[in-house]
Each structure stands twice: as C-alpha cells, then as structure tokens.
Amino acid sequence: MTIVEGRWTGPIWDTHMHLDSRGRGLAAAQDFANAGGTHLCLVHKPGFPNELPESLDAVKQAYIGTLDMAAAVRREVGIDVRVILGPHPVVWEKQIHTLGMEASTQLHLDSVALALEYCAQGDAVALGEVGRPHYPVSEEVWSAANEQLETVMRMASKAGFPIQLHVEDAGAQTNEELSILCDRSGLQRQRAIHHYAPANVAVDFTHDLSSSVSMGKHSVSTLLETYRNCTSTWTMETDYLDDPSRPGAVLGPKTVPKRTHALVSALLDIEGADEVEELMNHVHRIWPSALYGGI
Ligand SMILES: [Zn+2]
C-alpha cells in the first residue's frame, strides 16, 4: 500500500524544474526532498537574459553545467535526477535579431542534435524545452518557428526520445496545432509533453499530448474535474526557475509534494483508496517512467 492513513507515501516526481549554481541550487533540491520529493526532471536553463550561447561549443559548455548540477544533486541530496537538454525557442527568437535567421536556426538545430547525442549516451532522457515563442512575433518568424519545430520533432522521433514543449498559451487550439505537427513529423503525441500545461487534462483539450501540469493554486480543482477524461498521460511540475532576481515569480520547489497530498486528500472524498492509489501510481511512477526511464 502506498496510501497510508490517507497520505500518499510513494514516489513524488516534479517533471520540470531548473536549478542554478548561482541561485539556490542544491538547497532548492533539498527543499524538494525534505517535502517528500523523490524524482525530478532537471531541465536545461537557457542563459537569459544576457548569457545566450552563440556557438555550439558554448551550448555544449552550458549543457555540461546542467549535467554537473544533476550529478551534484544525486550525490549531495540523494534523489533521482533525470536531465532534459535542449535549446530554448525564446533564445532562437532573440538571436534572430543578433545572429540573423539563418545562423540562429542552424545553431538551434545543431543544439538539438547535440542534446539528442547526450540522450543516446544515456546522460539525458529527453529533449527540451523546445517549441515556439509564447509571445506575438511576426508572421515570418511564426512560420519559421513552426517549420523548425516540425524538424525538431522529426529529429526526436527518429532518435527515439520524447520532447518537452515550451509554447504559447492559446488553450486547446495550441494543443490541436501541436498534435498536427506531431502527426506530420512521426512523433507520437504522448511523447510530446506540453510543459507548463494547464491542469485541464481532458482529451478534448490536450488532443492526446502529454501534460506536465503546472501545479499552481487552482490546479487541484481542475484536475479533479478533468482527470477521468484523460486518454494520454500527465505528471506534475513547478517550472521552478531558481532565479535570484525573480524570487516568487514561479512555484517553489516544495509545491509538487504539497499539491500531491492536497489532490490525494480531495480524491479520497470521491474515490476509493484503491482507485486513488492507482491514479497516483500512474502520475508519479508509470507515466513519468514511460517518458523519462523506469524507476
Ligand atoms: Zn522551464
């Protein structure tokens, strides 16, 4: 039994967190562990705003920084860390204005290929965050972003790794457009994980993409309304940024454990303990294991 006296005692997985050696770093990971967190996806952090890598070598150094951070968390905090590497779509858009469209796109695709090499070697488990700008851009940039994303999806599908998507927030329409890109590129929809996803996990909203749900305040009630209509997979995330200049801009590292307990306690009012256990076993073990490697 993993529900003991109304409390989930199984694994707790945050599927999208950033850590920065100049931020709280290991201390933030320790907070997560102290709150009951056991597994995390450490997502590569782009050097916003003024440390954007301008060469593949600089990208490689930055990837190595993320891999080193993961190793330090495993060693010092003792939790399971899976690394997700990739070039951020906002970096690509910013660099169109400094490097030009052609060079920026080339660097982006080369960075994708490099991330997939780390995946193939077993040092990383997925590509991300990739996607498209979340703010309005010119029609030319938008169409280039979509073309590029389709290429990135094709590369990931060919390499056999899932991707975490950073995209705009236009609700079901965003997911529908992404599902079309998935189908065209050969990437299984479930292996395209909408990161920072709204808590609506019903199929008419997700279009069968997987959701890494942002576990803000109202996420629990929306999950309760929609989880029965999910035909894909969903997990929980904070998108903790670990940026000392923006404290409180995002959810803190203890949020996923906290909301897991809140969700379990609300579920136990409407479902039997066995059903709740089965659902949480999917959210924190079966689904993330299928995407990021077994536990
Ligand atoms: Zn992120």
Tab-separated table of N, CA, C and O and ligand atoms in Angstrom, residues 16-18 43-46 88 128-129 164 166 195-196 237-241, ligand 1:
chain	number	residue	atom	x	y	z
A	16	HIS	N	9.473	19.107	-14.203
A	16	HIS	CA	10.120	20.252	-14.870
A	16	HIS	C	10.595	21.259	-13.833
A	16	HIS	O	9.817	22.034	-13.297
A	17	MET	N	11.896	21.217	-13.580
A	17	MET	CA	12.499	22.142	-12.625
A	17	MET	C	13.853	22.594	-13.175
A	17	MET	O	14.517	21.849	-13.881
A	18	HIS	N	14.213	23.856	-12.891
A	18	HIS	CA	15.550	24.363	-13.235
A	18	HIS	C	16.313	24.608	-11.939
A	18	HIS	O	15.726	24.993	-10.937
A	43	VAL	N	15.701	20.427	-16.035
A	43	VAL	CA	15.643	20.916	-17.410
A	43	VAL	C	16.709	21.988	-17.610
A	43	VAL	O	16.867	22.872	-16.765
A	44	HIS	N	17.416	21.862	-18.722
A	44	HIS	CA	18.468	22.822	-19.045
A	44	HIS	C	17.938	24.246	-19.001
A	44	HIS	O	16.854	24.534	-19.496
A	45	LYS	N	18.759	25.125	-18.412
A	45	LYS	CA	18.320	26.509	-18.241
A	45	LYS	C	19.042	27.398	-19.251
A	45	LYS	O	20.271	27.458	-19.254
A	46	PRO	N	18.284	28.075	-20.094
A	46	PRO	CA	18.935	28.970	-21.057
A	46	PRO	C	19.521	30.172	-20.333
A	46	PRO	O	19.006	30.562	-19.291
A	88	HIS	N	16.368	26.593	-26.066
A	88	HIS	CA	15.068	27.216	-25.790
A	88	HIS	C	14.583	28.008	-27.015
A	88	HIS	O	15.357	28.728	-27.638
A	128	GLY	N	14.479	19.165	-24.484
A	128	GLY	CA	13.603	20.248	-24.033
A	128	GLY	C	14.376	21.345	-23.305
A	128	GLY	O	15.530	21.160	-22.973
A	129	GLU	N	13.767	22.484	-23.085
A	129	GLU	CA	12.479	22.704	-23.646
A	129	GLU	C	12.602	23.313	-25.026
A	129	GLU	O	13.326	24.288	-25.228
A	164	GLN	N	9.939	17.924	-24.366
A	164	GLN	CA	9.123	18.833	-23.552
A	164	GLN	C	8.969	20.136	-24.317
A	164	GLN	O	9.957	20.729	-24.758
A	166	HIS	N	7.795	24.027	-24.853
A	166	HIS	CA	7.503	25.375	-24.343
A	166	HIS	C	6.738	26.094	-25.451
A	166	HIS	O	7.274	26.321	-26.530
A	195	HIS	N	4.772	21.301	-21.590
A	195	HIS	CA	5.292	21.767	-20.308
A	195	HIS	C	4.577	23.056	-19.916
A	195	HIS	O	4.130	23.802	-20.768
A	196	TYR	N	4.452	23.290	-18.605
A	196	TYR	CA	3.691	24.426	-18.086
A	196	TYR	C	2.243	24.317	-18.574
A	196	TYR	O	1.593	25.300	-18.920
A	237	GLU	N	4.477	19.525	-12.361
A	237	GLU	CA	5.717	20.308	-12.367
A	237	GLU	C	5.547	21.637	-11.654
A	237	GLU	O	4.424	22.107	-11.431
A	238	THR	N	6.706	22.238	-11.334
A	238	THR	CA	6.710	23.610	-10.822
A	238	THR	C	7.232	24.600	-11.855
A	238	THR	O	6.873	25.766	-11.838
A	239	ASP	N	8.148	24.167	-12.740
A	239	ASP	CA	8.933	25.095	-13.546
A	239	ASP	C	9.701	26.054	-12.636
A	239	ASP	O	9.893	27.224	-12.975
A	240	TYR	N	10.133	25.542	-11.482
A	240	TYR	CA	10.955	26.355	-10.573
A	240	TYR	C	12.150	26.902	-11.360
A	240	TYR	O	12.843	26.159	-12.050
A	241	LEU	N	12.359	28.221	-11.282
A	241	LEU	CA	13.373	28.862	-12.126
A	241	LEU	C	14.725	29.021	-11.453
A	241	LEU	O	15.748	29.173	-12.107
B	1	ZN	ZN	11.193	25.785	-17.815
